[in-house]
Amino acid sequence: MKNLKRNRLLYLALASSILVILIAFFQWYLIDIITEFLMLPIWLVIFGFFIFITVKTIINLYKNKDWKPFTIQLLTILLWLFFPFTQVMLDLDFKLNKSEREEVVEMVKNGTLKPNVSYDSSLIQLPEKYDQLSKGGGEIVIEKNGDLVLFFTYRGILDNFSGFVYSPNDKKPNQSDFDGDFKQIEKLNENWYFVGSY
């Protein structure tokens, strides 16, 4: 019976750790689908479950000297704190979708795609085939001078956003481009930059 209880705690530790790692990897995709406000209960449930199981593993460690469940929780905490989940997902997104984003840029350059959102003359609603390339609704932004193109990776509230910027002359975007206040501008590749305004 005691063995069964220990094994159950081990499985619960594994389950809670897997959930935390999955949410760390995919949180920005989920936010894009269900918004930050609806993510709050999901975060509360997953992290609440993880904390509850972590406390149980600590008690189990003192009572039964069983390190396995506690070790799983500890490794998950260290992974969550130090592994760059968001950066890995951004790198993957950039590499996997770079050629399609360049197709869109070509369409903007040759005039096939023009601003088409009535309330904003710098926005282009992408065709359905390409709308997954820019988060938060499938729109891209053309900087007023017409050179830079922004694909959102996160489209927050007001000036809180991030994305991939195409710069035709490989010129670094200015801090105030796209009406942002960029705290982060990082070169990714020739003609491509990652920007973050928060």
PDB file of C-alpha atoms in Angstrom:
ATOM      1  CA  MET A   1       0.000   0.000   0.000  1.00  0.00           C
ATOM      2  CA  LYS A   2       2.827   2.389   0.932  1.00  0.00           C
ATOM      3  CA  ASN A   3       4.591   1.496  -2.317  1.00  0.00           C
ATOM      4  CA  LEU A   4       1.446   2.270  -4.320  1.00  0.00           C
ATOM      5  CA  LYS A   5       1.156   5.656  -2.609  1.00  0.00           C
ATOM      6  CA  ARG A   6       4.805   6.436  -3.419  1.00  0.00           C
ATOM      7  CA  ASN A   7       4.359   5.435  -7.046  1.00  0.00           C
ATOM      8  CA  ARG A   8       1.241   7.575  -7.268  1.00  0.00           C
ATOM      9  CA  LEU A   9       3.200  10.587  -5.997  1.00  0.00           C
ATOM     10  CA  LEU A  10       5.946   9.854  -8.523  1.00  0.00           C
ATOM     11  CA  TYR A  11       3.376   9.822 -11.363  1.00  0.00           C
ATOM     12  CA  LEU A  12       1.745  13.001 -10.072  1.00  0.00           C
ATOM     13  CA  ALA A  13       5.177  14.683  -9.918  1.00  0.00           C
ATOM     14  CA  LEU A  14       5.845  13.623 -13.507  1.00  0.00           C
ATOM     15  CA  ALA A  15       2.406  14.834 -14.644  1.00  0.00           C
ATOM     16  CA  SER A  16       2.705  18.232 -12.925  1.00  0.00           C
ATOM     17  CA  SER A  17       6.236  18.711 -14.286  1.00  0.00           C
ATOM     18  CA  ILE A  18       5.229  17.822 -17.830  1.00  0.00           C
ATOM     19  CA  LEU A  19       2.329  20.311 -17.641  1.00  0.00           C
ATOM     20  CA  VAL A  20       4.648  23.106 -16.428  1.00  0.00           C
ATOM     21  CA  ILE A  21       7.158  22.396 -19.225  1.00  0.00           C
ATOM     22  CA  LEU A  22       4.418  22.241 -21.873  1.00  0.00           C
ATOM     23  CA  ILE A  23       2.905  25.529 -20.707  1.00  0.00           C
ATOM     24  CA  ALA A  24       6.373  27.135 -20.739  1.00  0.00           C
ATOM     25  CA  PHE A  25       6.937  26.037 -24.340  1.00  0.00           C
ATOM     26  CA  PHE A  26       3.482  26.811 -25.734  1.00  0.00           C
ATOM     27  CA  GLN A  27       2.166  29.689 -23.634  1.00  0.00           C
ATOM     28  CA  TRP A  28       2.560  32.305 -26.388  1.00  0.00           C
ATOM     29  CA  TYR A  29       0.661  30.150 -28.903  1.00  0.00           C
ATOM     30  CA  LEU A  30      -2.100  29.654 -26.343  1.00  0.00           C
ATOM     31  CA  ILE A  31      -2.187  33.389 -25.560  1.00  0.00           C
ATOM     32  CA  ASP A  32      -2.594  34.064 -29.279  1.00  0.00           C
ATOM     33  CA  ILE A  33      -5.577  31.695 -29.401  1.00  0.00           C
ATOM     34  CA  ILE A  34      -7.352  32.430 -26.105  1.00  0.00           C
ATOM     35  CA  THR A  35      -5.871  35.789 -24.896  1.00  0.00           C
ATOM     36  CA  GLU A  36      -3.933  36.575 -21.726  1.00  0.00           C
ATOM     37  CA  PHE A  37      -7.088  37.013 -19.649  1.00  0.00           C
ATOM     38  CA  LEU A  38      -8.269  33.466 -20.318  1.00  0.00           C
ATOM     39  CA  MET A  39      -4.736  32.121 -19.772  1.00  0.00           C
ATOM     40  CA  LEU A  40      -4.784  33.321 -16.170  1.00  0.00           C
ATOM     41  CA  PRO A  41      -7.021  30.475 -14.894  1.00  0.00           C
ATOM     42  CA  ILE A  42      -4.930  27.934 -16.842  1.00  0.00           C
ATOM     43  CA  TRP A  43      -1.714  29.249 -15.263  1.00  0.00           C
ATOM     44  CA  LEU A  44      -3.342  29.219 -11.817  1.00  0.00           C
ATOM     45  CA  VAL A  45      -4.528  25.617 -12.172  1.00  0.00           C
ATOM     46  CA  ILE A  46      -1.254  24.264 -13.597  1.00  0.00           C
ATOM     47  CA  PHE A  47       1.079  26.124 -11.233  1.00  0.00           C
ATOM     48  CA  GLY A  48      -1.261  25.523  -8.281  1.00  0.00           C
ATOM     49  CA  PHE A  49      -1.188  21.792  -9.037  1.00  0.00           C
ATOM     50  CA  PHE A  50       2.606  21.890  -9.401  1.00  0.00           C
ATOM     51  CA  ILE A  51       3.083  23.732  -6.082  1.00  0.00           C
ATOM     52  CA  PHE A  52       0.692  21.357  -4.292  1.00  0.00           C
ATOM     53  CA  ILE A  53       2.588  18.299  -5.608  1.00  0.00           C
ATOM     54  CA  THR A  54       5.939  19.918  -4.757  1.00  0.00           C
ATOM     55  CA  VAL A  55       4.827  20.386  -1.140  1.00  0.00           C
ATOM     56  CA  LYS A  56       3.679  16.724  -1.075  1.00  0.00           C
ATOM     57  CA  THR A  57       7.086  15.595  -2.407  1.00  0.00           C
ATOM     58  CA  ILE A  58       8.893  17.572   0.302  1.00  0.00           C
ATOM     59  CA  ILE A  59       6.743  15.953   2.990  1.00  0.00           C
ATOM     60  CA  ASN A  60       7.336  12.570   1.345  1.00  0.00           C
ATOM     61  CA  LEU A  61      11.095  13.222   1.297  1.00  0.00           C
ATOM     62  CA  TYR A  62      11.179  13.874   5.061  1.00  0.00           C
ATOM     63  CA  LYS A  63       8.832  11.010   5.956  1.00  0.00           C
ATOM     64  CA  ASN A  64      10.045   8.278   3.605  1.00  0.00           C
ATOM     65  CA  LYS A  65      13.470   9.469   2.414  1.00  0.00           C
ATOM     66  CA  ASP A  66      12.172   9.039  -1.161  1.00  0.00           C
ATOM     67  CA  TRP A  67      14.106  11.413  -3.401  1.00  0.00           C
ATOM     68  CA  LYS A  68      12.598  10.586  -6.814  1.00  0.00           C
ATOM     69  CA  PRO A  69       9.405  12.722  -6.774  1.00  0.00           C
ATOM     70  CA  PHE A  70      11.205  15.664  -5.147  1.00  0.00           C
ATOM     71  CA  THR A  71      14.082  15.427  -7.644  1.00  0.00           C
ATOM     72  CA  ILE A  72      11.611  15.604 -10.545  1.00  0.00           C
ATOM     73  CA  GLN A  73      10.030  18.752  -9.081  1.00  0.00           C
ATOM     74  CA  LEU A  74      13.416  20.334  -8.367  1.00  0.00           C
ATOM     75  CA  LEU A  75      14.686  19.652 -11.906  1.00  0.00           C
ATOM     76  CA  THR A  76      11.485  21.134 -13.328  1.00  0.00           C
ATOM     77  CA  ILE A  77      11.884  24.296 -11.241  1.00  0.00           C
ATOM     78  CA  LEU A  78      15.505  24.676 -12.400  1.00  0.00           C
ATOM     79  CA  LEU A  79      14.505  24.043 -16.005  1.00  0.00           C
ATOM     80  CA  TRP A  80      11.652  26.554 -15.781  1.00  0.00           C
ATOM     81  CA  LEU A  81      13.938  29.192 -14.252  1.00  0.00           C
ATOM     82  CA  PHE A  82      16.977  28.783 -16.503  1.00  0.00           C
ATOM     83  CA  PHE A  83      15.951  27.256 -19.839  1.00  0.00           C
ATOM     84  CA  PRO A  84      15.033  29.885 -22.486  1.00  0.00           C
ATOM     85  CA  PHE A  85      11.687  28.367 -23.574  1.00  0.00           C
ATOM     86  CA  THR A  86      10.435  31.549 -25.266  1.00  0.00           C
ATOM     87  CA  GLN A  87      13.715  32.076 -27.124  1.00  0.00           C
ATOM     88  CA  VAL A  88      13.727  28.494 -28.420  1.00  0.00           C
ATOM     89  CA  MET A  89      10.144  28.851 -29.692  1.00  0.00           C
ATOM     90  CA  LEU A  90      10.931  32.205 -31.334  1.00  0.00           C
ATOM     91  CA  ASP A  91      14.022  30.751 -33.048  1.00  0.00           C
ATOM     92  CA  LEU A  92      11.967  27.818 -34.326  1.00  0.00           C
ATOM     93  CA  ASP A  93       9.184  30.105 -35.532  1.00  0.00           C
ATOM     94  CA  PHE A  94      11.672  32.342 -37.336  1.00  0.00           C
ATOM     95  CA  LYS A  95      13.518  29.487 -39.056  1.00  0.00           C
ATOM     96  CA  LEU A  96      10.438  27.464 -39.995  1.00  0.00           C
ATOM     97  CA  ASN A  97       8.501  30.432 -41.421  1.00  0.00           C
ATOM     98  CA  LYS A  98      11.286  32.605 -42.846  1.00  0.00           C
ATOM     99  CA  SER A  99      10.738  31.685 -46.509  1.00  0.00           C
ATOM    100  CA  GLU A 100       6.966  32.249 -46.268  1.00  0.00           C
ATOM    101  CA  ARG A 101       7.522  35.614 -44.577  1.00  0.00           C
ATOM    102  CA  GLU A 102       9.901  36.529 -47.403  1.00  0.00           C
ATOM    103  CA  GLU A 103       7.147  35.623 -49.904  1.00  0.00           C
ATOM    104  CA  VAL A 104       4.856  38.066 -48.104  1.00  0.00           C
ATOM    105  CA  VAL A 105       7.561  40.761 -48.152  1.00  0.00           C
ATOM    106  CA  GLU A 106       7.925  40.254 -51.934  1.00  0.00           C
ATOM    107  CA  MET A 107       4.160  40.681 -52.348  1.00  0.00           C
ATOM    108  CA  VAL A 108       4.327  43.918 -50.351  1.00  0.00           C
ATOM    109  CA  LYS A 109       7.262  45.159 -52.465  1.00  0.00           C
ATOM    110  CA  ASN A 110       5.612  44.417 -55.808  1.00  0.00           C
ATOM    111  CA  GLY A 111       2.263  45.836 -54.688  1.00  0.00           C
ATOM    112  CA  THR A 112       0.294  42.579 -54.628  1.00  0.00           C
ATOM    113  CA  LEU A 113      -0.348  43.190 -50.932  1.00  0.00           C
ATOM    114  CA  LYS A 114      -1.341  46.725 -49.941  1.00  0.00           C
ATOM    115  CA  PRO A 115      -2.778  48.205 -46.766  1.00  0.00           C
ATOM    116  CA  ASN A 116      -6.336  46.895 -46.615  1.00  0.00           C
ATOM    117  CA  VAL A 117      -7.579  47.619 -43.086  1.00  0.00           C
ATOM    118  CA  SER A 118     -10.018  50.530 -43.155  1.00  0.00           C
ATOM    119  CA  TYR A 119      -9.133  52.042 -39.783  1.00  0.00           C
ATOM    120  CA  ASP A 120      -5.326  51.961 -40.225  1.00  0.00           C
ATOM    121  CA  SER A 121      -3.425  52.748 -43.424  1.00  0.00           C
ATOM    122  CA  SER A 122      -0.312  50.874 -42.259  1.00  0.00           C
ATOM    123  CA  LEU A 123      -1.999  47.494 -41.646  1.00  0.00           C
ATOM    124  CA  ILE A 124      -2.314  44.620 -44.092  1.00  0.00           C
ATOM    125  CA  GLN A 125      -4.617  41.704 -43.325  1.00  0.00           C
ATOM    126  CA  LEU A 126      -2.741  38.704 -44.704  1.00  0.00           C
ATOM    127  CA  PRO A 127      -4.454  36.189 -46.980  1.00  0.00           C
ATOM    128  CA  GLU A 128      -5.623  33.045 -45.141  1.00  0.00           C
ATOM    129  CA  LYS A 129      -2.658  31.060 -46.487  1.00  0.00           C
ATOM    130  CA  TYR A 130      -0.257  33.372 -44.624  1.00  0.00           C
ATOM    131  CA  ASP A 131      -2.243  34.593 -41.607  1.00  0.00           C
ATOM    132  CA  GLN A 132      -0.387  32.259 -39.167  1.00  0.00           C
ATOM    133  CA  LEU A 133       2.816  34.226 -39.885  1.00  0.00           C
ATOM    134  CA  SER A 134       1.712  37.163 -37.736  1.00  0.00           C
ATOM    135  CA  LYS A 135       0.143  36.524 -34.329  1.00  0.00           C
ATOM    136  CA  GLY A 136      -2.844  38.360 -32.945  1.00  0.00           C
ATOM    137  CA  GLY A 137      -5.038  38.358 -36.030  1.00  0.00           C
ATOM    138  CA  GLY A 138      -2.829  37.735 -39.052  1.00  0.00           C
ATOM    139  CA  GLU A 139      -2.035  41.387 -39.756  1.00  0.00           C
ATOM    140  CA  ILE A 140       1.335  42.872 -40.627  1.00  0.00           C
ATOM    141  CA  VAL A 141       2.389  46.487 -40.234  1.00  0.00           C
ATOM    142  CA  ILE A 142       4.182  48.551 -42.848  1.00  0.00           C
ATOM    143  CA  GLU A 143       6.299  51.345 -41.374  1.00  0.00           C
ATOM    144  CA  LYS A 144       5.218  54.775 -42.656  1.00  0.00           C
ATOM    145  CA  ASN A 145       8.269  55.152 -44.910  1.00  0.00           C
ATOM    146  CA  GLY A 146       7.197  51.908 -46.590  1.00  0.00           C
ATOM    147  CA  ASP A 147      10.466  50.057 -46.047  1.00  0.00           C
ATOM    148  CA  LEU A 148      10.032  48.020 -42.897  1.00  0.00           C
ATOM    149  CA  VAL A 149       7.558  45.163 -42.450  1.00  0.00           C
ATOM    150  CA  LEU A 150       6.564  43.874 -39.000  1.00  0.00           C
ATOM    151  CA  PHE A 151       5.230  40.350 -38.376  1.00  0.00           C
ATOM    152  CA  PHE A 152       3.873  40.075 -34.817  1.00  0.00           C
ATOM    153  CA  THR A 153       5.085  37.300 -32.531  1.00  0.00           C
ATOM    154  CA  TYR A 154       3.034  38.805 -29.711  1.00  0.00           C
ATOM    155  CA  ARG A 155       0.410  41.483 -30.139  1.00  0.00           C
ATOM    156  CA  GLY A 156      -0.284  42.876 -26.722  1.00  0.00           C
ATOM    157  CA  ILE A 157      -2.216  45.861 -25.530  1.00  0.00           C
ATOM    158  CA  LEU A 158      -1.303  49.381 -26.692  1.00  0.00           C
ATOM    159  CA  ASP A 159       2.463  49.561 -27.335  1.00  0.00           C
ATOM    160  CA  ASN A 160       3.231  46.189 -25.737  1.00  0.00           C
ATOM    161  CA  PHE A 161       4.199  43.980 -28.691  1.00  0.00           C
ATOM    162  CA  SER A 162       7.046  42.044 -30.271  1.00  0.00           C
ATOM    163  CA  GLY A 163       7.812  40.662 -33.686  1.00  0.00           C
ATOM    164  CA  PHE A 164      10.086  40.004 -36.610  1.00  0.00           C
ATOM    165  CA  VAL A 165      10.968  43.039 -38.732  1.00  0.00           C
ATOM    166  CA  TYR A 166      12.104  42.827 -42.319  1.00  0.00           C
ATOM    167  CA  SER A 167      14.472  45.657 -43.237  1.00  0.00           C
ATOM    168  CA  PRO A 168      15.326  45.707 -46.978  1.00  0.00           C
ATOM    169  CA  ASN A 169      18.656  47.518 -46.594  1.00  0.00           C
ATOM    170  CA  ASP A 170      19.569  45.546 -43.458  1.00  0.00           C
ATOM    171  CA  LYS A 171      19.273  48.816 -41.550  1.00  0.00           C
ATOM    172  CA  LYS A 172      18.531  48.376 -37.851  1.00  0.00           C
ATOM    173  CA  PRO A 173      14.992  49.559 -36.965  1.00  0.00           C
ATOM    174  CA  ASN A 174      14.770  52.752 -34.902  1.00  0.00           C
ATOM    175  CA  GLN A 175      13.541  52.581 -31.324  1.00  0.00           C
ATOM    176  CA  SER A 176      10.347  54.419 -32.236  1.00  0.00           C
ATOM    177  CA  ASP A 177       9.425  52.589 -35.471  1.00  0.00           C
ATOM    178  CA  PHE A 178       5.881  51.203 -35.644  1.00  0.00           C
ATOM    179  CA  ASP A 179       4.921  53.686 -32.879  1.00  0.00           C
ATOM    180  CA  GLY A 180       6.723  51.462 -30.404  1.00  0.00           C
ATOM    181  CA  ASP A 181       9.288  52.076 -27.728  1.00  0.00           C
ATOM    182  CA  PHE A 182      11.620  49.180 -28.437  1.00  0.00           C
ATOM    183  CA  LYS A 183      13.511  47.903 -25.439  1.00  0.00           C
ATOM    184  CA  GLN A 184      14.946  45.073 -27.512  1.00  0.00           C
ATOM    185  CA  ILE A 185      16.281  45.138 -31.079  1.00  0.00           C
ATOM    186  CA  GLU A 186      18.245  42.066 -32.053  1.00  0.00           C
ATOM    187  CA  LYS A 187      19.618  41.083 -35.459  1.00  0.00           C
ATOM    188  CA  LEU A 188      18.538  37.570 -36.460  1.00  0.00           C
ATOM    189  CA  ASN A 189      19.744  37.261 -40.022  1.00  0.00           C
ATOM    190  CA  GLU A 190      20.485  39.430 -43.022  1.00  0.00           C
ATOM    191  CA  ASN A 191      17.560  41.880 -43.331  1.00  0.00           C
ATOM    192  CA  TRP A 192      15.766  40.424 -40.290  1.00  0.00           C
ATOM    193  CA  TYR A 193      15.483  41.750 -36.736  1.00  0.00           C
ATOM    194  CA  PHE A 194      13.539  40.813 -33.639  1.00  0.00           C
ATOM    195  CA  VAL A 195      11.980  43.773 -31.801  1.00  0.00           C
ATOM    196  CA  GLY A 196      10.241  43.998 -28.448  1.00  0.00           C
ATOM    197  CA  SER A 197       8.278  46.933 -27.106  1.00  0.00           C
ATOM    198  CA  TYR A 198       7.047  46.672 -23.512  1.00  0.00           C
TER     199      TYR A 198
END
